[in-house]
Every structure is written in C-alpha cells, then in structure tokens.
Short mmCIF file of C-alpha atoms in Angstrom, two decimals:
data_model
loop_
_atom_site.label_atom_id
_atom_site.label_comp_id
_atom_site.label_asym_id
_atom_site.label_seq_id
_atom_site.Cartn_x
_atom_site.Cartn_y
_atom_site.Cartn_z
CA MET A 15 -20.05 6.66 17.20
CA LYS A 16 -16.54 7.92 16.54
CA ARG A 17 -14.84 6.83 13.34
CA VAL A 18 -11.36 7.20 11.90
CA ILE A 19 -10.61 6.84 8.19
CA ILE A 20 -7.00 5.85 7.49
CA LEU A 21 -6.48 6.31 3.77
CA VAL A 22 -3.17 4.87 2.60
CA LEU A 23 -1.89 6.53 -0.58
CA ASP A 24 0.17 3.46 -1.39
CA SER A 25 3.85 4.37 -1.94
CA LEU A 26 3.52 8.18 -1.79
CA GLY A 27 6.75 8.84 0.11
CA VAL A 28 7.98 12.36 0.89
CA GLY A 29 11.77 12.01 0.89
CA ALA A 30 14.55 9.57 1.68
CA LEU A 31 15.04 8.40 5.26
CA PRO A 32 18.47 8.91 6.86
CA ASP A 33 19.24 5.21 6.37
CA ALA A 34 18.03 5.10 2.74
CA GLU A 35 21.56 4.55 1.45
CA GLN A 36 21.62 1.15 3.18
CA TYR A 37 18.73 0.17 0.91
CA GLY A 38 20.18 1.71 -2.25
CA ASP A 39 17.61 4.51 -2.08
CA GLN A 40 19.69 7.63 -1.44
CA GLY A 41 18.04 10.66 -3.05
CA ALA A 42 14.62 9.01 -3.34
CA ASP A 43 11.68 11.42 -3.10
CA THR A 44 8.46 10.07 -4.56
CA PHE A 45 6.25 13.14 -4.10
CA GLY A 46 8.99 15.68 -4.80
CA HIS A 47 10.08 14.07 -8.05
CA ILE A 48 6.48 13.66 -9.21
CA GLU A 49 5.87 17.35 -8.52
CA GLU A 50 8.98 18.26 -10.53
CA ALA A 51 7.90 16.12 -13.47
CA MET A 52 4.37 17.52 -13.45
CA ARG A 53 5.63 21.10 -13.17
CA LYS A 54 7.76 20.58 -16.27
CA GLN A 55 4.70 19.22 -18.07
CA GLY A 56 2.65 22.32 -17.30
CA GLY A 57 1.49 22.10 -13.68
CA PHE A 58 0.32 19.96 -10.79
CA GLU A 59 -3.28 20.63 -9.75
CA ILE A 60 -3.91 19.25 -6.26
CA PRO A 61 -5.78 22.10 -4.48
CA ASN A 62 -7.64 19.86 -2.03
CA LEU A 63 -4.55 18.03 -0.79
CA LEU A 64 -2.81 21.38 -0.40
CA SER A 65 -5.75 22.86 1.49
CA LEU A 66 -5.50 19.96 3.97
CA GLY A 67 -1.81 20.66 4.50
CA PHE A 68 0.01 18.15 2.30
CA GLY A 69 2.27 20.83 0.81
CA ASN A 70 3.22 22.09 4.28
CA ILE A 71 4.88 18.81 5.29
CA ASP A 72 8.52 19.54 6.03
CA GLY A 73 10.56 18.96 2.88
CA ALA A 74 7.60 18.02 0.68
CA ALA A 75 8.33 19.23 -2.87
CA SER A 76 11.07 21.40 -1.32
CA GLY A 77 8.43 23.66 0.19
CA ARG A 78 7.18 24.95 -3.15
CA LEU A 79 3.55 24.04 -2.39
CA ARG A 80 3.23 25.50 1.10
CA GLN A 81 -0.04 27.26 1.96
CA ALA A 82 -0.52 30.17 4.35
CA HIS A 83 -3.51 28.46 5.95
CA THR A 84 -4.58 24.80 5.98
CA LYS A 85 -7.76 23.02 7.05
CA GLY A 86 -5.86 20.06 8.42
CA SER A 87 -2.73 19.40 10.45
CA PHE A 88 0.33 17.72 8.99
CA GLY A 89 3.71 16.08 9.52
CA LYS A 90 5.78 13.16 8.31
CA LEU A 91 6.59 9.74 9.71
CA ALA A 92 9.86 7.82 9.81
CA GLU A 93 9.75 4.04 9.52
CA LYS A 94 11.05 2.40 12.68
CA SER A 95 10.85 -1.15 11.33
CA LYS A 96 13.52 -2.70 9.16
CA GLY A 97 12.75 -2.93 5.45
CA LYS A 98 10.51 -1.12 3.00
CA ASP A 99 7.89 -3.77 2.38
CA THR A 100 4.15 -3.18 2.05
CA ILE A 101 3.34 -5.50 4.95
CA THR A 102 6.00 -3.95 7.16
CA GLY A 103 4.63 -0.46 6.49
CA HIS A 104 0.99 -1.35 7.10
CA TRP A 105 1.74 -3.36 10.22
CA GLU A 106 3.74 -0.46 11.65
CA LEU A 107 0.90 1.96 10.88
CA ALA A 108 -1.23 -0.36 13.01
CA GLY A 109 1.27 -0.41 15.88
CA LEU A 110 3.45 -3.44 15.17
CA TYR A 111 7.24 -3.25 14.93
CA THR A 112 9.13 -5.54 12.54
CA GLU A 113 12.68 -5.90 13.88
CA VAL A 114 13.90 -8.50 11.39
CA PRO A 115 12.99 -7.69 7.79
CA PHE A 116 11.20 -10.30 5.73
CA LYS A 117 13.54 -12.58 3.80
CA THR A 118 14.04 -11.63 0.15
CA TYR A 119 15.16 -13.68 -2.82
CA PRO A 120 17.11 -11.48 -5.27
CA ASP A 121 18.50 -14.58 -7.01
CA GLY A 122 15.16 -16.39 -7.11
CA PHE A 123 13.80 -19.08 -4.82
CA PRO A 124 15.93 -22.16 -4.04
CA ILE A 125 15.86 -24.83 -6.74
CA ASP A 126 14.90 -27.58 -4.30
CA PHE A 127 11.91 -25.53 -3.13
CA MET A 128 10.81 -24.86 -6.72
CA LYS A 129 10.97 -28.58 -7.49
CA ARG A 130 8.78 -29.35 -4.48
CA PHE A 131 6.37 -26.58 -5.44
CA GLU A 132 6.12 -27.82 -9.03
CA GLN A 133 5.44 -31.32 -7.78
CA ALA A 134 2.72 -29.98 -5.49
CA ILE A 135 0.93 -28.06 -8.27
CA GLY A 136 1.49 -30.77 -10.90
CA VAL A 137 3.22 -28.61 -13.50
CA GLY A 138 6.58 -26.92 -14.10
CA THR A 139 7.11 -23.19 -13.79
CA LEU A 140 8.78 -20.39 -15.75
CA GLY A 141 10.92 -17.52 -14.53
CA ASN A 142 11.91 -17.63 -10.87
CA TYR A 143 13.87 -14.38 -10.85
CA ALA A 144 13.41 -10.76 -9.81
CA ALA A 145 11.54 -8.79 -12.44
CA SER A 146 9.00 -6.12 -13.24
CA GLY A 147 5.56 -7.73 -13.33
CA THR A 148 4.52 -6.00 -16.53
CA GLU A 149 7.78 -6.85 -18.27
CA ILE A 150 7.95 -10.51 -17.31
CA ILE A 151 4.48 -11.33 -18.63
CA GLU A 152 5.50 -9.88 -22.00
CA GLU A 153 8.78 -11.75 -21.92
CA LEU A 154 7.49 -15.14 -20.76
CA GLY A 155 3.80 -14.81 -21.64
CA PRO A 156 4.04 -16.55 -25.04
CA LEU A 157 5.84 -19.58 -23.57
CA HIS A 158 3.41 -19.70 -20.64
CA GLU A 159 0.45 -19.62 -23.00
CA GLU A 160 2.03 -22.38 -25.12
CA THR A 161 3.03 -24.70 -22.25
CA GLY A 162 0.52 -23.89 -19.48
CA LYS A 163 3.35 -23.36 -17.01
CA PRO A 164 2.74 -20.47 -14.58
CA ILE A 165 5.23 -17.58 -14.35
CA VAL A 166 6.96 -17.19 -10.99
CA TYR A 167 8.90 -14.06 -10.08
CA THR A 168 9.92 -11.91 -7.15
CA SER A 169 11.25 -8.40 -6.43
CA ALA A 170 13.24 -6.54 -3.79
CA ASP A 171 10.31 -7.26 -1.47
CA SER A 172 9.61 -10.56 0.22
CA VAL A 173 7.16 -11.78 -2.43
CA PHE A 174 6.48 -14.95 -4.39
CA GLN A 175 4.37 -13.86 -7.33
CA ILE A 176 2.56 -16.16 -9.74
CA ALA A 177 1.38 -14.67 -13.04
CA ALA A 178 -0.95 -16.43 -15.44
CA ASN A 179 -3.22 -15.74 -18.38
CA THR A 180 -6.67 -16.57 -17.05
CA SER A 181 -7.59 -18.24 -20.34
CA VAL A 182 -4.72 -20.68 -19.71
CA ILE A 183 -4.92 -21.03 -15.93
CA PRO A 184 -8.40 -20.10 -14.63
CA LEU A 185 -8.52 -17.67 -11.73
CA GLU A 186 -9.56 -20.20 -9.09
CA LYS A 187 -6.77 -22.56 -10.15
CA LEU A 188 -4.26 -19.70 -9.92
CA TYR A 189 -5.54 -18.86 -6.44
CA HIS A 190 -5.17 -22.52 -5.45
CA MET A 191 -1.56 -22.52 -6.63
CA CYS A 192 -0.95 -19.46 -4.46
CA GLU A 193 -2.56 -21.14 -1.47
CA ILE A 194 -0.22 -24.11 -1.92
CA ALA A 195 2.79 -21.78 -2.13
CA ARG A 196 1.63 -19.92 0.97
CA GLU A 197 1.55 -23.15 2.97
CA MET A 198 5.02 -24.15 1.74
CA LEU A 199 6.85 -20.83 2.12
CA VAL A 200 7.71 -21.15 5.80
CA GLY A 201 10.79 -21.91 7.85
CA ASP A 202 14.00 -21.64 5.83
CA VAL A 203 12.04 -20.38 2.81
CA ALA A 204 9.81 -17.96 4.70
CA CYS A 205 8.22 -15.27 2.56
CA GLY A 206 6.08 -12.26 3.46
CA ARG A 207 3.53 -12.50 0.68
CA VAL A 208 2.38 -14.78 -2.11
CA ILE A 209 0.61 -12.75 -4.80
CA ALA A 210 -1.68 -13.98 -7.57
CA ARG A 211 -1.09 -11.88 -10.70
CA PRO A 212 -3.74 -12.77 -13.29
CA TYR A 213 -3.67 -11.17 -16.71
CA VAL A 214 -5.59 -11.15 -19.96
CA ILE A 215 -4.76 -10.17 -23.53
CA GLU A 216 -6.54 -7.08 -24.82
CA ASN A 217 -5.79 -5.65 -28.27
CA GLY A 218 -2.69 -7.80 -28.47
CA LYS A 219 -1.31 -6.47 -25.17
CA ARG A 220 -1.01 -8.44 -21.93
CA LYS A 221 -2.86 -6.56 -19.20
CA ARG A 222 -2.96 -7.43 -15.51
CA THR A 223 -6.46 -7.56 -14.04
CA SER A 224 -7.90 -6.28 -10.77
CA ASP A 225 -8.30 -9.88 -9.53
CA ARG A 226 -4.88 -9.74 -7.88
CA LYS A 227 -4.91 -11.46 -4.50
CA ASP A 228 -2.31 -11.29 -1.72
CA TYR A 229 -1.66 -14.13 0.71
CA ALA A 230 0.29 -12.64 3.60
CA VAL A 231 1.66 -14.10 6.78
CA SER A 232 -0.40 -13.27 9.85
CA PRO A 233 0.75 -10.33 11.99
CA SER A 234 3.36 -11.30 14.58
CA GLY A 235 1.33 -9.71 17.37
CA SER A 236 -1.81 -7.75 18.11
CA THR A 237 -2.45 -4.57 16.15
CA LEU A 238 -4.75 -1.57 16.26
CA LEU A 239 -7.23 -3.61 14.24
CA ASP A 240 -7.41 -6.31 16.91
CA HIS A 241 -7.94 -3.69 19.61
CA VAL A 242 -10.75 -1.92 17.76
CA LYS A 243 -12.46 -5.23 17.04
CA ALA A 244 -12.05 -6.41 20.65
CA ALA A 245 -13.76 -3.23 21.80
CA GLY A 246 -16.84 -4.21 19.81
CA GLN A 247 -16.27 -1.65 17.10
CA THR A 248 -16.12 -2.14 13.33
CA VAL A 249 -12.90 -2.57 11.36
CA TYR A 250 -13.90 -1.90 7.76
CA ALA A 251 -11.09 -2.97 5.40
CA ILE A 252 -11.11 -1.62 1.84
CA GLY A 253 -8.73 -2.74 -0.90
CA LYS A 254 -5.87 -5.08 -0.03
CA ILE A 255 -5.95 -4.30 3.72
CA ASN A 256 -7.61 -7.63 4.52
CA ASP A 257 -4.92 -9.52 2.61
CA LEU A 258 -2.06 -7.65 4.30
CA PHE A 259 -3.33 -8.55 7.77
CA ASN A 260 -4.45 -12.04 6.68
CA GLY A 261 -7.95 -11.16 7.90
CA GLN A 262 -6.78 -10.66 11.50
CA GLY A 263 -8.77 -8.01 13.37
CA ILE A 264 -11.09 -7.26 10.44
CA THR A 265 -14.89 -7.33 10.61
CA VAL A 266 -15.82 -6.14 7.09
CA ASN A 267 -13.77 -6.73 3.93
CA VAL A 268 -14.42 -4.97 0.61
CA HIS A 269 -12.44 -5.74 -2.57
CA THR A 270 -11.70 -2.89 -4.96
CA ASP A 271 -10.94 -2.72 -8.66
CA ASP A 272 -8.83 0.45 -8.69
CA ASN A 273 -8.19 3.74 -6.88
CA MET A 274 -11.49 5.33 -7.77
CA ASP A 275 -13.39 2.24 -6.69
CA GLY A 276 -11.46 2.48 -3.42
CA VAL A 277 -12.69 6.04 -2.98
CA ASP A 278 -16.25 4.97 -3.86
CA GLN A 279 -16.14 2.16 -1.31
CA THR A 280 -14.75 4.51 1.34
CA ILE A 281 -17.63 6.93 0.76
CA ASN A 282 -20.09 4.03 0.88
CA ALA A 283 -18.63 2.99 4.24
CA LEU A 284 -18.93 6.55 5.56
CA LYS A 285 -22.64 6.48 4.77
CA LYS A 286 -23.14 3.43 7.00
CA ASP A 287 -24.00 3.64 10.68
CA PHE A 288 -21.15 2.28 12.82
CA GLY A 289 -18.25 3.33 14.98
CA GLY A 290 -14.66 2.27 14.58
CA LEU A 291 -12.05 2.22 11.82
CA ILE A 292 -12.24 2.49 8.03
CA PHE A 293 -8.87 1.37 6.65
CA THR A 294 -8.41 1.92 2.90
CA ASN A 295 -5.48 1.23 0.60
CA LEU A 296 -5.30 2.91 -2.83
CA VAL A 297 -2.87 0.58 -4.57
CA ASP A 298 -2.79 2.05 -8.09
CA PHE A 299 -0.26 4.72 -7.14
CA ASP A 300 2.23 1.95 -6.40
CA SER A 301 1.32 -0.84 -8.79
CA LYS A 302 0.41 1.13 -11.90
CA TYR A 303 2.79 4.07 -11.68
CA GLY A 304 5.49 3.76 -9.02
CA HIS A 305 6.71 0.30 -9.99
CA ARG A 306 6.33 1.14 -13.66
CA ARG A 307 8.46 4.28 -13.18
CA ASP A 308 5.82 6.58 -14.64
CA PRO A 309 6.00 9.94 -12.81
CA ILE A 310 3.48 11.66 -15.08
CA GLY A 311 0.96 8.84 -14.75
CA TYR A 312 1.51 8.91 -10.98
CA GLY A 313 0.98 12.67 -10.90
CA LYS A 314 -2.23 12.44 -12.88
CA ALA A 315 -3.47 9.71 -10.52
CA ILE A 316 -2.83 12.03 -7.57
CA GLU A 317 -4.76 14.78 -9.36
CA GLU A 318 -7.62 12.34 -9.96
CA PHE A 319 -7.69 11.44 -6.27
CA ASP A 320 -7.50 15.10 -5.28
CA LYS A 321 -10.73 15.80 -7.16
CA ARG A 322 -12.52 13.20 -5.03
CA ILE A 323 -11.45 14.62 -1.67
CA PRO A 324 -14.46 16.99 -1.37
CA GLU A 325 -16.78 13.97 -1.69
CA ILE A 326 -14.96 12.22 1.15
CA LEU A 327 -15.11 15.29 3.38
CA LYS A 328 -18.80 15.81 2.62
CA ALA A 329 -19.59 12.22 3.64
CA MET A 330 -17.81 12.60 7.00
CA ARG A 331 -19.77 13.18 10.19
CA THR A 332 -18.95 15.64 12.97
CA GLU A 333 -16.87 13.17 14.99
CA ASP A 334 -15.17 11.51 12.02
CA VAL A 335 -11.42 11.96 11.55
CA LEU A 336 -9.56 11.48 8.27
CA ILE A 337 -5.87 10.51 8.19
CA LEU A 338 -3.91 10.45 4.92
CA CYS A 339 -0.61 8.57 4.90
CA ALA A 340 1.49 6.05 2.97
CA ASP A 341 3.30 2.79 3.67
CA HIS A 342 6.67 3.37 1.92
CA GLY A 343 7.94 5.17 -1.16
CA THR A 344 8.15 4.04 -4.77
CA ASP A 345 9.96 6.90 -6.45
CA PRO A 346 9.04 6.68 -10.16
CA THR A 347 12.29 8.42 -11.13
CA HIS A 348 14.51 6.05 -9.14
CA SER A 349 16.52 3.21 -10.68
CA GLY A 350 14.97 -0.25 -10.87
CA TRP A 351 11.29 -0.85 -10.20
CA ASP A 352 11.07 -1.47 -6.46
CA HIS A 353 10.00 0.40 -3.31
CA THR A 354 12.14 3.19 -1.86
CA ARG A 355 12.96 3.76 1.81
CA GLU A 356 11.27 7.10 2.59
CA TYR A 357 9.40 9.18 5.11
CA VAL A 358 5.65 8.99 4.58
CA PRO A 359 3.15 11.86 4.81
CA LEU A 360 0.78 12.53 7.65
CA VAL A 361 -2.31 14.68 7.19
CA ILE A 362 -5.16 14.69 9.71
CA TYR A 363 -8.50 16.45 9.35
CA GLY A 364 -11.85 16.56 11.12
CA GLU A 365 -14.27 18.98 12.73
CA GLN A 366 -12.81 18.02 16.12
CA ILE A 367 -9.21 18.42 14.90
CA LYS A 368 -7.15 21.60 15.05
CA ALA A 369 -6.10 23.14 11.74
CA GLY A 370 -2.59 24.17 10.83
CA VAL A 371 -0.66 22.23 13.47
CA ASP A 372 2.78 21.13 12.28
CA LEU A 373 3.30 17.73 13.90
CA GLY A 374 6.89 17.64 12.71
CA THR A 375 8.82 14.47 12.02
CA ARG A 376 7.45 11.52 13.96
CA GLY A 377 9.62 8.62 15.08
CA SER A 378 7.38 5.83 13.80
CA PHE A 379 4.52 5.10 11.45
CA ALA A 380 2.93 3.66 14.60
CA ASP A 381 2.15 7.15 15.88
CA ILE A 382 -0.92 6.86 13.67
CA GLY A 383 -2.04 3.63 15.33
CA ALA A 384 -1.43 5.10 18.78
CA THR A 385 -3.45 8.20 17.92
CA VAL A 386 -6.36 6.22 16.49
CA ALA A 387 -6.43 3.95 19.55
CA ALA A 388 -6.58 6.99 21.83
CA PHE A 389 -9.31 8.65 19.77
CA LEU A 390 -11.47 5.51 19.67
CA ASN A 391 -10.75 4.81 23.35
CA VAL A 392 -9.46 1.28 22.76
CA GLU A 393 -6.40 -0.56 24.04
CA ALA A 394 -3.16 1.22 23.20
CA THR A 395 -0.83 -0.18 20.55
CA GLU A 396 2.52 -1.70 21.57
CA ILE A 397 4.52 1.07 19.93
CA GLY A 398 3.82 4.60 18.79
CA VAL A 399 3.22 7.96 20.45
CA SER A 400 -0.23 9.52 20.12
CA PHE A 401 -0.33 13.03 18.70
CA LEU A 402 -4.00 13.39 19.66
CA PRO A 403 -3.28 15.89 22.48
CA GLU A 404 -1.58 18.17 19.95
CA VAL A 405 -4.50 18.29 17.52
CA SER A 406 -7.63 17.87 19.64
CA LEU A 407 -9.88 20.90 19.92
#
C-alpha cells in the first residue's frame, strides 16, 4: 500500500531559469525575494521546511537558510516545456512535455469571437483585456452590477476568465457561461483554461470567493495519473488538480476553500486506506499573494503552512513518501502581476527515503513523475528521469 503525496506549493519558484529573459522574467526569485522581505520585517520562521531541506536547495535565498543536517533530500527542477502556465507546469510534473506553449491574448480575445460568445450567452460583456483579477472587479464591478454583463479578462497566461457578482449572475449561470466558452475556445482561438471568478461584496469591498472553477483542455497524452489509475491504484486529487487535468486519470476529487483546507484534506486522505497518489495544490500562494504582489502576505502564508507540516508527517505511514514542489514562479516583487519563469523546489521525505541527499538541478519537472511511477511500480512516464535510486534506503 505505497503512497506518494505530491504537494504543489503553487508558484513558489526558487530563482530565474536561464531563459527567463525571453519571458521578461530576468532576476525573478519568488522564494528569495520573499525571504528578503520577511527578514527586513523581523524574520522568517519556517523551521519545518528548513528541517526537510528547503533551505539547502542550491541558490534558495542565496544559501542563507542552509542547515547542517536535514530530514529530507532536496534539489531544484528546470522547466523543459515552453511557457510558464499553471497547466504546463502541472502536466510536466506528471510526465507530459508541452512543446508549443498555449496561445495567449495580450490584446484581448478577437472581436469576432467575443461577438459569437455574447450571442451564445445572450448578453454583452465588459472588459476583454489583460488585467489583475482583483483590480478589474473594482474597476468594472459597478457597471457589471448595473448592467448584468459579465466581466471578461485575461493575463499573460492562456486564460479566458469570467468574473461576476453572484448576486447578479448566480454561480451556476456563471459556470454555464464558462462551459460555453470552453466549447468555443478551440482551433484558431484555442485557450488553455477558462476560469470562473465569482465574487461578492463584503463591507463595501469586492471579494473573490473560493467557488472559482477552472475548465482546462484535456492533457495531450497520458500522464502519471493515467498510469497510476490504470494500475488499479487511487489518484486522489485535492484542490484544483482535477480541473487542471480535466478529470483525466483521477479517481477521487476534493474541492478546497483555501490553503489550510487543502492541508486538512491532505491529512484526511492520509488517514484513508488506499495505495497510490495524493496530488494536492495549495493555490493561495499564487492567487492571493503572488499575483497581488504581496511578498509579506506570501511569506506569512508560507509560515502558516510550515506550522502544519508536523501534522502531515505524523499522518504519514511507513511507506508513504512526501514530495514538495511548485509549478512555476510568481515573484511578488516582480513587475506586473503574472507568473515568472523559474526553477521550482524539490524536497522529498519519507521513512524509506535517504536524508540529506542533494539531488542537484534536474532537467525537467517530469523527474518527479518518473520517480513516483518507479516508486509505485506503474508504467513509466514519457519524459523524466527517476531520482529514486539516489534516495532509496
């Protein structure tokens, strides 16, 4: 009954990739810049992450957090795929290479498409430009609430986002609009994800809710998830994992409200009796702090997660293996509000895993998928090199 827990600390990059300049991300360093900001504010308390080896990752926080001894092994992963999108990162973690990046729409979606979409949903739209999600609902929220027209916007990622006040457009109607968009955004107007962005007004402030829903394209090939499922094992998806893989290869899907709910649901899964994969995404790091360029809020969220790590380790069984990683960067000190092209961390821990092994810089996020496949004894992923021989006791 072997199990692997892949816990994605969404957007927690550890330094710019060599090709970051091509993406406008030279100098990006999500974790390093958060550590700097927190140090200036009085300190960064993440003893559990450091004990697992996070501070020993080459280049992480310029080596200031290195420990003499660690309970886990560590390294960092370069993204082989093109782009810096959430889907691209998660698919590569699961062993799938994206050679052609998803199409983006920095100038908004084509006018003829928007006219067809408006006709399909029976109402006009507002926006249709690249924007911060929190800023655009403040900017266009009053007009949306007056007219009933949904707010459409995008970003540097391949996303078609629809925001609406749920008292104006009920949640199910918003989801239906997204489903229509998902069906239409193919061919010449292909798009990686359609995202429902519901919000409410609390104390005079527009606040996005946890009822976000992603409608992604299906993976372009088989992934680690498919292989684990085909072997008769459980693939337990927590957070937005199910949405990012469009349900492919998943046997159990659990929605989460926030990071701490994601940790709770991961611990609940660990208490169940099954073998296979627990795949969790903690999205708040990205959505609440990275995109909002809030390094102190991001740092405090990491500290909050760090305090929960002992609970996760306590819930693990003898043959369980925990892997901490990310899917891209979102440096909260960088310009703009989008993802950053970065290395992502790799920390692996378990009673059957060697401590203190420096796994170096890996050539692909897919090394995680390859390692998990080898550990669970399922079909190998298409890409990736397993580091299991280096860390197995």
